[in-house]
Short mmCIF file of C-alpha atoms and ligand atoms in Angstrom, two decimals:
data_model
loop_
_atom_site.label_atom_id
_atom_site.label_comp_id
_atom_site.label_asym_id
_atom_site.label_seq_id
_atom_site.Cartn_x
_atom_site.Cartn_y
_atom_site.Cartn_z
CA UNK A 79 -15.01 -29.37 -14.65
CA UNK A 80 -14.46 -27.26 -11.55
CA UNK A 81 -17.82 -24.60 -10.40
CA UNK A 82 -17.35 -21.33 -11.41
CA UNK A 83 -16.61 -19.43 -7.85
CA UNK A 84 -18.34 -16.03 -7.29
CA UNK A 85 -16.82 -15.46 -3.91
CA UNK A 86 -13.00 -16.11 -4.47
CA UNK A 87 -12.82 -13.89 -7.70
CA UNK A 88 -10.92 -16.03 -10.31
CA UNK A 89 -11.78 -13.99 -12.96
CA UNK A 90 -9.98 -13.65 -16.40
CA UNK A 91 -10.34 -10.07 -18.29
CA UNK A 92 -10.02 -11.15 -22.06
CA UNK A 93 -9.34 -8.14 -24.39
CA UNK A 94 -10.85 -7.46 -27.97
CA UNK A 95 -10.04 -5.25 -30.63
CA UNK A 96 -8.07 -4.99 -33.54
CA UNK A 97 -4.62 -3.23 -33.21
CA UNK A 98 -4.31 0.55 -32.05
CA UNK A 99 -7.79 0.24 -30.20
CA UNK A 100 -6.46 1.39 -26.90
CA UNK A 101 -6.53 -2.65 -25.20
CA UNK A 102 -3.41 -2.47 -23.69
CA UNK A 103 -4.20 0.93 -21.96
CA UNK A 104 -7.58 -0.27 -21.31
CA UNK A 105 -5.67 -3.30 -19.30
CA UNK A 106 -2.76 -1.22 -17.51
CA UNK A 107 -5.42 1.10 -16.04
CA UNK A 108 -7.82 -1.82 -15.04
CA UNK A 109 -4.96 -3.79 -13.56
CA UNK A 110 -3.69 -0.23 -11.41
CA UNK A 111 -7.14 0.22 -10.44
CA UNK A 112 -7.71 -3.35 -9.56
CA UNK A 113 -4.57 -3.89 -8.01
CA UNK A 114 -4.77 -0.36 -5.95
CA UNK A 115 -8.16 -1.97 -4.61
CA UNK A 116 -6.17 -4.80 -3.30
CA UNK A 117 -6.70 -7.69 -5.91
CA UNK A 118 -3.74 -9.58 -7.36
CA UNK A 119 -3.92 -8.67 -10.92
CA UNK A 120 -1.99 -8.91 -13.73
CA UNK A 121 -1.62 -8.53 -17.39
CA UNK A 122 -0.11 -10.86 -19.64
CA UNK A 123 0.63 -9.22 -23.10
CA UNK A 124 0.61 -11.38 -25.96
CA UNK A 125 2.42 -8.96 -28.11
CA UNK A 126 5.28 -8.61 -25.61
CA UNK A 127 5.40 -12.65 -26.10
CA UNK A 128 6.09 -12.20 -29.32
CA UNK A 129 8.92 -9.65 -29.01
CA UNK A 130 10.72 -11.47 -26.35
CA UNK A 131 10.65 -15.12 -28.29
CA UNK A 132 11.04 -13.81 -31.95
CA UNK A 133 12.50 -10.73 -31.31
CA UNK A 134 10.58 -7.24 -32.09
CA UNK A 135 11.38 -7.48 -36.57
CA UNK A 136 8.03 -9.01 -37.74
CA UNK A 137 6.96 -6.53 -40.31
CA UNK A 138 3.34 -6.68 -40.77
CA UNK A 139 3.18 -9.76 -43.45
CA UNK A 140 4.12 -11.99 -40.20
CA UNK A 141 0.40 -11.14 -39.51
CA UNK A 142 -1.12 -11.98 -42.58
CA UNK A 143 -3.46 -14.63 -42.15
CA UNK A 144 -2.30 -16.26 -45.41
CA UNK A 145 1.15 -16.66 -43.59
CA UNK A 146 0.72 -19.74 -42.67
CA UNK A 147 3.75 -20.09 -40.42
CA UNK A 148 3.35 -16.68 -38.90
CA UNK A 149 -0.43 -17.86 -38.44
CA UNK A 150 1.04 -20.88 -36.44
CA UNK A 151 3.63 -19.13 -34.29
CA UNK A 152 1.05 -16.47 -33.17
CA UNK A 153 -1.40 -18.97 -32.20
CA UNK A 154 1.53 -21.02 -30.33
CA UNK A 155 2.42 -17.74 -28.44
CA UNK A 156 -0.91 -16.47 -27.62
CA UNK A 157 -1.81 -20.21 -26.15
CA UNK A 158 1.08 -19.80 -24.23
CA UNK A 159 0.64 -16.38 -22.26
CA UNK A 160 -2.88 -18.19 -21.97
CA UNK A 161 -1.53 -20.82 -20.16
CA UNK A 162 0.98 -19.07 -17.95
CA UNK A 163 -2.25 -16.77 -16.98
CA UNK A 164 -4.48 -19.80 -16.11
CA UNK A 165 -0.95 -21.07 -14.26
CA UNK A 166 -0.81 -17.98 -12.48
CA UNK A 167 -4.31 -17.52 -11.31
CA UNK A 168 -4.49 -21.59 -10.19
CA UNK A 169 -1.27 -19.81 -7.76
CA UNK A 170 -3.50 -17.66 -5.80
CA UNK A 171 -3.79 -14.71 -8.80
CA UNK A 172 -7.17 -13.30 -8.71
CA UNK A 173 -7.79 -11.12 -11.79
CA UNK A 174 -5.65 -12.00 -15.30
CA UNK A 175 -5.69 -9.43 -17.95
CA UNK A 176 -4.92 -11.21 -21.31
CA UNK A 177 -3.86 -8.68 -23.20
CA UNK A 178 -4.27 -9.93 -27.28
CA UNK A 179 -6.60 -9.38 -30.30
CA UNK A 180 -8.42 -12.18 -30.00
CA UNK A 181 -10.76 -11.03 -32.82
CA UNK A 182 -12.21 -14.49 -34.08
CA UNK A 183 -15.11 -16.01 -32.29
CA UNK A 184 -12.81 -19.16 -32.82
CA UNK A 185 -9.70 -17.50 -31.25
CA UNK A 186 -12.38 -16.07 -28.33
CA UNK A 187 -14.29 -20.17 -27.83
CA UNK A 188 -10.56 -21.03 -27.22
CA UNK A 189 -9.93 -18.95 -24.35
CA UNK A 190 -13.27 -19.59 -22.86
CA UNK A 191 -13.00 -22.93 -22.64
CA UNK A 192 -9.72 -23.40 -21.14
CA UNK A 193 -10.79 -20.22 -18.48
CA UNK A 194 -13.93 -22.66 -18.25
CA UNK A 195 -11.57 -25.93 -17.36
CA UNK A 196 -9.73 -24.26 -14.82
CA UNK A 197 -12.82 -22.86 -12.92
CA UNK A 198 -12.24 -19.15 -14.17
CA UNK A 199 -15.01 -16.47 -14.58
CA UNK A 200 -14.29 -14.77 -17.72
CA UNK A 201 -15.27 -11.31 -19.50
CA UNK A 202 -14.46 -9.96 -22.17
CA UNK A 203 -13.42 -6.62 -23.18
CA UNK A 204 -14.01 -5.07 -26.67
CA UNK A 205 -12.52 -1.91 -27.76
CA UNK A 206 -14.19 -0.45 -30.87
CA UNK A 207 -12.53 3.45 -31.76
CA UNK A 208 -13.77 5.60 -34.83
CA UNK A 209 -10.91 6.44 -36.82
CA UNK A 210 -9.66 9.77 -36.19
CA UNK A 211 -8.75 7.95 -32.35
CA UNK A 212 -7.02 5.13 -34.44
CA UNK A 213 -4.82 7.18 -36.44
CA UNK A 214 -4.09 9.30 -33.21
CA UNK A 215 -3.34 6.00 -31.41
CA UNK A 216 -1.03 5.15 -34.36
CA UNK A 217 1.00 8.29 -34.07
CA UNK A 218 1.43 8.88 -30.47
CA UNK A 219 1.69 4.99 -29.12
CA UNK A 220 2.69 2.82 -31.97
CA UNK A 221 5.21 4.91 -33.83
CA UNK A 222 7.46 4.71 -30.41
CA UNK A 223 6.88 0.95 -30.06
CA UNK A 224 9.85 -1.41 -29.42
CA UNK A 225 8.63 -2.67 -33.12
CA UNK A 226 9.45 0.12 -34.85
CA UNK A 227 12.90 1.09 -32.89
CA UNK A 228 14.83 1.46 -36.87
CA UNK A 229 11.93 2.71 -38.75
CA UNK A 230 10.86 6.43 -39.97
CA UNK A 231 7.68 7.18 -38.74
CA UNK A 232 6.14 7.16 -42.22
CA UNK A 233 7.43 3.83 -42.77
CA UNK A 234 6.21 2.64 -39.35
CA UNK A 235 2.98 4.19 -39.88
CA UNK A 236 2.54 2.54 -43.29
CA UNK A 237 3.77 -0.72 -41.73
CA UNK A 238 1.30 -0.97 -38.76
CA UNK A 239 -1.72 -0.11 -41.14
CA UNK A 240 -1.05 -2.67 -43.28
CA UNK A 241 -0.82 -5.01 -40.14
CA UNK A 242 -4.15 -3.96 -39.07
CA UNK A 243 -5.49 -4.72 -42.69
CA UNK A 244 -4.53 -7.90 -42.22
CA UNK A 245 -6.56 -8.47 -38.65
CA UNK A 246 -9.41 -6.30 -40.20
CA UNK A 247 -10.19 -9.42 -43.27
CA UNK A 248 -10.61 -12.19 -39.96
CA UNK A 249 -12.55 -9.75 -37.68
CA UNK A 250 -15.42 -10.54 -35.77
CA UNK A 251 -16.81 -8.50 -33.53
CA UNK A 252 -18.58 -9.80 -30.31
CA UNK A 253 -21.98 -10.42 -30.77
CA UNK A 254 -22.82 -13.61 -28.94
CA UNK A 255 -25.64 -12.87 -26.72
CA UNK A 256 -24.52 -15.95 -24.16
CA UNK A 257 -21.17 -14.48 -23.63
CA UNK A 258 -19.88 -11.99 -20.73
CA UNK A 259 -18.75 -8.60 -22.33
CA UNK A 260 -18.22 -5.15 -21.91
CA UNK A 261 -17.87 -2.96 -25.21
CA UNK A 262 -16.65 0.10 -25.36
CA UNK A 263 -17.20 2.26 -28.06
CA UNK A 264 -14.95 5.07 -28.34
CA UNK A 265 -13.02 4.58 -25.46
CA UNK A 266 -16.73 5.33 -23.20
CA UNK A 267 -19.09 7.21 -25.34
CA UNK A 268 -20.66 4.05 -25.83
CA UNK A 269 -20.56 1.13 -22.96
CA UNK A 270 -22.75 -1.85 -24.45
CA UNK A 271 -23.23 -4.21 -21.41
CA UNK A 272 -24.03 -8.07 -22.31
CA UNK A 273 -24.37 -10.72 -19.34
CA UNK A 274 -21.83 -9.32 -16.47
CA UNK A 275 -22.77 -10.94 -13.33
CA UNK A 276 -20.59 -10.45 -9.97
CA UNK A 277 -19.31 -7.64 -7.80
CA UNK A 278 -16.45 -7.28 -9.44
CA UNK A 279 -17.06 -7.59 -12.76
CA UNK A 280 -19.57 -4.79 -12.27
CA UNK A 281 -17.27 -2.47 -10.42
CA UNK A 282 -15.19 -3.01 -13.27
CA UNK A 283 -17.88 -1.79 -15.45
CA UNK A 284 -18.65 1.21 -13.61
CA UNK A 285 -14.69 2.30 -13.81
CA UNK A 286 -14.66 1.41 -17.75
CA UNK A 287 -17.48 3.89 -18.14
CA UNK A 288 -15.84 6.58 -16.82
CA UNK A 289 -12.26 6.43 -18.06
CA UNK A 290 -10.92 8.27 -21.29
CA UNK A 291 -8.05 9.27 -23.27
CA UNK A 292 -7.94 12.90 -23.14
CA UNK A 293 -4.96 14.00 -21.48
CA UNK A 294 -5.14 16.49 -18.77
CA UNK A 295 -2.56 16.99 -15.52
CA UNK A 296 -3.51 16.10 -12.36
CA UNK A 297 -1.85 18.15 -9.76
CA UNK A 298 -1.18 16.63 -5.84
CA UNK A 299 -0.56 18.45 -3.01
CA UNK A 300 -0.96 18.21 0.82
CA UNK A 301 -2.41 21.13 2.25
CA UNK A 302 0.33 23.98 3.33
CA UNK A 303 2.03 24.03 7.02
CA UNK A 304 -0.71 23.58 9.81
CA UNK A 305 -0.52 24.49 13.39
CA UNK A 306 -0.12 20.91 14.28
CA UNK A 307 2.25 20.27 11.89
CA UNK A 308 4.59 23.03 13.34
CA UNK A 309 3.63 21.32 16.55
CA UNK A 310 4.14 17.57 15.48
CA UNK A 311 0.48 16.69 16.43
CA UNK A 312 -1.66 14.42 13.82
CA UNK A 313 -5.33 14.54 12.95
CA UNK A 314 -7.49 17.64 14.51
CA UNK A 315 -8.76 20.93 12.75
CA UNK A 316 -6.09 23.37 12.46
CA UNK A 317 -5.21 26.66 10.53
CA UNK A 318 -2.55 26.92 8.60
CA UNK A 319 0.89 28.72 9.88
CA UNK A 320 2.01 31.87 8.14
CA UNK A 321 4.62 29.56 6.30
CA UNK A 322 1.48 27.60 5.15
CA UNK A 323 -0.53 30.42 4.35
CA UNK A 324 2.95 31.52 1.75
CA UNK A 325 2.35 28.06 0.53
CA UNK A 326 -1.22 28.39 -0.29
CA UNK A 327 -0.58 31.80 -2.15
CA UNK A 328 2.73 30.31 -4.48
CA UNK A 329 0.37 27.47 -5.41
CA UNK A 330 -2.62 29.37 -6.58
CA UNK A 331 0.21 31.22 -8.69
CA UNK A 332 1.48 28.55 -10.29
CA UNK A 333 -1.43 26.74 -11.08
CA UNK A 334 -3.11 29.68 -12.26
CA UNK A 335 0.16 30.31 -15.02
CA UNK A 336 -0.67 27.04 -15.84
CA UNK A 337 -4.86 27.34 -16.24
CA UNK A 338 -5.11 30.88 -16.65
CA UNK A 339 -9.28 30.47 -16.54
CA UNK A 340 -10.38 28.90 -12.93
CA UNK A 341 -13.47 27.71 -14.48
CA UNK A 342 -11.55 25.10 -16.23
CA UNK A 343 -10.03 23.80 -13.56
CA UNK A 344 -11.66 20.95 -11.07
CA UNK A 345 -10.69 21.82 -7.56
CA UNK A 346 -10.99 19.51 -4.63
CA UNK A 347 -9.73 19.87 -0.85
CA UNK A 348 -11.11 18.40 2.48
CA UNK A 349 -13.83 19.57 4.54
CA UNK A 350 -10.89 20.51 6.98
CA UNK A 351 -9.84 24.12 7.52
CA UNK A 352 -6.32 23.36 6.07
CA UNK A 353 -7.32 22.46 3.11
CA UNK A 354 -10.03 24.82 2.52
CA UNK A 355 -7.19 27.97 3.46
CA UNK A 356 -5.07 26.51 1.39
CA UNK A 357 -7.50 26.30 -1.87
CA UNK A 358 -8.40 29.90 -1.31
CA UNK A 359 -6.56 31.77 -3.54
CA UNK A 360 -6.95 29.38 -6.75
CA UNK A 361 -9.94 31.66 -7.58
CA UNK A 362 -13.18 29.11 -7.87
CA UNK A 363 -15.07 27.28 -5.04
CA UNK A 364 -13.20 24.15 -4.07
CA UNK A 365 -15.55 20.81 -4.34
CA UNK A 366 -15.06 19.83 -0.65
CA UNK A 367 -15.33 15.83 -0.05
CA UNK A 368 -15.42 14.56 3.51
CA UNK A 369 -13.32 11.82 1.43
CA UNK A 370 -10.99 13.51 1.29
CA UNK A 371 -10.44 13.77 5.07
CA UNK A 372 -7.01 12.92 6.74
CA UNK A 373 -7.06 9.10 8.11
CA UNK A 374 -8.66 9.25 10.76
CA UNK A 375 -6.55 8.95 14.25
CA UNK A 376 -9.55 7.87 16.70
CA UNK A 377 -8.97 8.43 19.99
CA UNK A 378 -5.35 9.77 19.20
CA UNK A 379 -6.36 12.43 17.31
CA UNK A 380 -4.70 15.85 18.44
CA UNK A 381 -1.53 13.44 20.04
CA UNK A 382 2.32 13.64 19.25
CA UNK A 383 3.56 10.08 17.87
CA UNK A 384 5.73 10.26 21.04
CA UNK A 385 2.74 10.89 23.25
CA UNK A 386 1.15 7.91 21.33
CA UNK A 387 4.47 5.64 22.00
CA UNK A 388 4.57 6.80 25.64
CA UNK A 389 1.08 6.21 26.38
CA UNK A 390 0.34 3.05 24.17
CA UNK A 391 3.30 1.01 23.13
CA UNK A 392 1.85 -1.62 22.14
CA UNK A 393 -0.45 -0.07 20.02
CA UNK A 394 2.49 2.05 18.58
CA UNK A 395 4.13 -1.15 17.83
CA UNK A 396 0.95 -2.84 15.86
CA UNK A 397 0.68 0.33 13.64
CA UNK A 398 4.52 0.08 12.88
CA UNK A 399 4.32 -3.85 12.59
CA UNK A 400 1.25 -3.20 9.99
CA UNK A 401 0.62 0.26 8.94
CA UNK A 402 -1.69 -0.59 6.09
CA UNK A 403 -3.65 -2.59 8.36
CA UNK A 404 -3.82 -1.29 11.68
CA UNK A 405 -6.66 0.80 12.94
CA UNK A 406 -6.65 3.70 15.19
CA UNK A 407 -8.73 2.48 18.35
CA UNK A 408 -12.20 4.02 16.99
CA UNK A 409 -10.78 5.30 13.68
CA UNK A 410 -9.37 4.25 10.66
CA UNK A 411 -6.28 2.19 9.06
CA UNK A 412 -4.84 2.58 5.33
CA UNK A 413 -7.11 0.09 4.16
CA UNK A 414 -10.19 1.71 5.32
CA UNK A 415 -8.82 4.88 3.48
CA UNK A 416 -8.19 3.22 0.48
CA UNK A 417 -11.68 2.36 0.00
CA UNK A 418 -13.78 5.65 0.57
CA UNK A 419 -10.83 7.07 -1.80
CA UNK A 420 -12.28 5.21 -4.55
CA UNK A 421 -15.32 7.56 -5.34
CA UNK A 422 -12.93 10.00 -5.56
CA UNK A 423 -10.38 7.52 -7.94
CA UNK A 424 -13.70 7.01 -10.31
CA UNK A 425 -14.51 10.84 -10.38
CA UNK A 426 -10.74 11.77 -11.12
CA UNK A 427 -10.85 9.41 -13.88
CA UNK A 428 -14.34 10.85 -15.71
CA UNK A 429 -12.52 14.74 -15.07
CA UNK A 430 -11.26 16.15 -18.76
CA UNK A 431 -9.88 18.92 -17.23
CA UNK A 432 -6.79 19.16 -15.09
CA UNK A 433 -7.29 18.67 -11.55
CA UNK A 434 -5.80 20.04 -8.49
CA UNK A 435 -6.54 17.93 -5.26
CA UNK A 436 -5.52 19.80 -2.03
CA UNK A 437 -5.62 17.28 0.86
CA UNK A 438 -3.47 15.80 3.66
CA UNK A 439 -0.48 12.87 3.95
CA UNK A 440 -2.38 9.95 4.15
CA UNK A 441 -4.74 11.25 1.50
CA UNK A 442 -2.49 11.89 -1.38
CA UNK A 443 -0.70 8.44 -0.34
CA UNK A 444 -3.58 6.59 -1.32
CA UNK A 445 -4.36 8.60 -4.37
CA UNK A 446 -0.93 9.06 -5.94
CA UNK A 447 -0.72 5.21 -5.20
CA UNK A 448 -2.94 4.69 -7.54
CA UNK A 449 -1.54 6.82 -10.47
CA UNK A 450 1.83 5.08 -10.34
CA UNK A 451 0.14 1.92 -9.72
CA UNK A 452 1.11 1.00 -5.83
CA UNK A 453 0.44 -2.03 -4.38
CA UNK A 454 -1.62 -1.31 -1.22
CA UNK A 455 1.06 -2.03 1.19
CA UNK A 456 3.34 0.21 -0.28
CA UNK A 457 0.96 3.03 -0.08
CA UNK A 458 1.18 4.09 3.75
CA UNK A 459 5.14 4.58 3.65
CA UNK A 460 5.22 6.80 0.41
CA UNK A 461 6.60 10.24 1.04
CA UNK A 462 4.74 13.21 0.67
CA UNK A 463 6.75 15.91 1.34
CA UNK A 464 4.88 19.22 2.72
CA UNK A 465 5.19 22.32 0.36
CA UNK A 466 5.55 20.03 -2.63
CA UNK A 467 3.71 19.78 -5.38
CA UNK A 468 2.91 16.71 -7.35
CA UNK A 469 2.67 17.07 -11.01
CA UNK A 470 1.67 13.91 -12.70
CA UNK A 471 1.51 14.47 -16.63
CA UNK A 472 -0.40 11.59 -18.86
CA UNK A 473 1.62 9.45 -20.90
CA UNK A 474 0.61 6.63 -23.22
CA UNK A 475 0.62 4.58 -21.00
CA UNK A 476 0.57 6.31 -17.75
CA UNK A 477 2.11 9.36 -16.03
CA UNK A 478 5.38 11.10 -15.90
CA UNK A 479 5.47 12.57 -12.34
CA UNK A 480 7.21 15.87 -11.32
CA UNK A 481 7.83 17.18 -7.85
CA UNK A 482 7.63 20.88 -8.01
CA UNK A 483 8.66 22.13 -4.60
CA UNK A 484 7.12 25.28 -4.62
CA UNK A 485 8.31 26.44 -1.37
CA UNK A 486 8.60 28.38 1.98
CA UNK A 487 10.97 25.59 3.52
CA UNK A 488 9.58 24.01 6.30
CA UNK A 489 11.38 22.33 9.24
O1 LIG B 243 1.23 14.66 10.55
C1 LIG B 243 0.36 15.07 9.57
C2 LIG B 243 -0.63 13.99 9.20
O2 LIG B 243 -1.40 14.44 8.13
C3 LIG B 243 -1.56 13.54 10.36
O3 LIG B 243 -2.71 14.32 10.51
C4 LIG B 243 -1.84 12.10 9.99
O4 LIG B 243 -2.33 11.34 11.08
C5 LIG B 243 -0.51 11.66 9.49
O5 LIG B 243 0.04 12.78 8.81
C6 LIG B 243 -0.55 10.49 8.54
O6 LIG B 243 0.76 9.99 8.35
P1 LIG B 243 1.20 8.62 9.06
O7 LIG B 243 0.20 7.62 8.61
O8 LIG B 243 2.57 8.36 8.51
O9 LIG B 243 1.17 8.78 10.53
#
């Protein structure tokens, strides 16, 4: 049997829960966070196994456990996405989500010990929801499900209850006090931690307590037009232009349509002047982060890019070679954003209210990254358009972006 490795995290995230407990949101948010961070993650859905082999009919007796052949077929598909995942990770994949019920202690020794064979740390995830959240979960995820593309929602409804029935008579919920789990109660009113060891397994548990289901927008912008923008110079501490000042005054207006009461709405800008003119007229205190800060140019800070490709060609060159890598000579790259962004990633998650974040390009790069689930080196090159706002609305799933361009042009 191969060591479990600490350093090179080969880690398997094994779900829990009986159906409509929130697992596969639980794992799409873990794997955007993870893979935002920079780890190779991903899921591997058990249930979308089963709809691309047998097709998406099986009405909920395929899930009776006294179906012995649908019994046998679910077992052969869940092994499978098992073994892909272990395939995958063995690859150079560093964090597997498996995505499934896995609600007997039999189903959950499986996994273990084939995670254990291949030399993978594993964890396990259990999502337990009262059930007012279940039938919610029913209604607004289940009902549009690829299973029930022909059915009326009563008829769907009735359909996936039964199915859970059927899960509910072989349940077992984790209580083995030598395993590694995490379980969430209520999608983080309760965490119950049991055995997690390793950095990343307990950054993972510090994200889980924070996140929730309530849905709330979270608005993007970039600050409005600076002097140095006008100017083409990066970095430094400038006011905003006349234009950007217009900017900072249409904003205000439309978020405040939108949350009439500024005490129920989180504001966050910079501890640059740009951001804190251009939060002014949302009528509360902005939180300012130094966090939030535009990447940091170094010793180019206050330069042209044609200056800097003039002066320093070969450093011009690296940063377009790399952008996600390359560091200003004493200041930051991409990367180094990325990580002091993810205070700010953990404390937008725990926010229940909607949240406008006034910051700068690379800023909102990194953090709408994250909300559509960027890989890292993706993030540096995404356009974020000045005088634009970024809407992103919560889905089941995710978000459904807008961009609201609220306006005076610039050129
Ligand atoms: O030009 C505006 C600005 O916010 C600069 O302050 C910053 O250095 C730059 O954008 C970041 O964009 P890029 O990484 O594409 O140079």
């Amino acid at each position: 049997m191969l060591p479990v490795d600490f350093d090179t995290p080969r880690l398997a995230v094994v779900m829990v829960g009986l159906p409509a407990r929130g697992k596969t949101y639980i794992a799409r948010k873990i794997s955007r966070y993870l893979s935002w961070l920079g780890y190779q993650t991903r899921v591997f859905n058990v249930g979308n196994y089963r709809r691309a082999r047998l097709g998406a009919t099986q009405k909920h007796d395929f899930f009776d456990p006294e179906n012995l052949d649908g019994s046998h077929k679910r077992r052969e598909l869940a092994m499978d996405a098992l073994r892909d995942m272990l395939k995958w990770l063995d690859a150079g994949g560093q964090v597997g989500i498996y995505d499934a019920t896995n609600t007997t202690s039999e189903r959950r020794e499986q996994v273990l010990s084939a995670c254990r064979r291949a030399g993978v740390q594993v964890v396990f995830i259990e999502s337990i929801c009262d059930p007012a959240m279940v039938e919610a979960n029913i209604r607004e995820v289940k009902l549009g499900s690829p299973d029930y593309v022909d059915f009326s929602p009563e008829r769907a409804a009735e359909d996936f209850r039964a199915r859970i029935a059927h899960y509910e008579q072989s349940y077992e919920p984790l209580a083995d006090a030598e395993l590694s789990y995490v379980k969430l109660i209520d999608v983080g009113r309760q965490v119950v931690v049991n055995r997690v060891e390793g950095y990343l397994p307990a950054r993972l548990v510090y994200f889980l307590m924070n996140i929730h289901t309530d849905r709330r927008p979270i608005w993007l912008t970039r600050h409005g037009e600076s002097e140095y923008n006008g100017e083409g110079r990066i970095g430094g501490d400038p006011n905003l232009t006349p234009r950007g000042r217009g900017y900072a005054r249409t904003l205000a207006a439309y978020v405040t349509e939108r949350v009439p009461d500024p005490r129920e709405l989180v504001l966050w800008c910079s501890t640059l002047r740009r951001t804190r003119q251009t939060a002014e007229h949302v009528g509360r205190p902005p939180r300012e982060w130094r966090a939030l800060d535009e990447i940091d140019a170094g010793e180019y800070d206050g330069m042209t890019y044609d200056e800097i490709r003039t002066r320093h060609p070969e450093e011009f060159r690296a940063r377009a070679e790399d952008k996600l890598r390359y560091r200003y000579p004493r200041g930051e790259s991409y990367a180094d954003v990325i990580q002091r962004l993810e205070p700010v990633i953990v404390e937008m998650e725990r926010q229940k209210q909607p949240v406008l974040v006034i910051a700068h390009q690379g800023i909102i790069r990194g953090l709408y990254g994250y909300l559509v689930g960027r890989p890292q080196e993706e993030c540096p090159h995404i356009q974020i358009p000045l005088h634009t706002l970024i809407e992103m609305a919560p889905t089941a799933y995710g978000y459904e972006e807008r961009r609201i361009e609220l306006g005076p042009a610039v050129s």
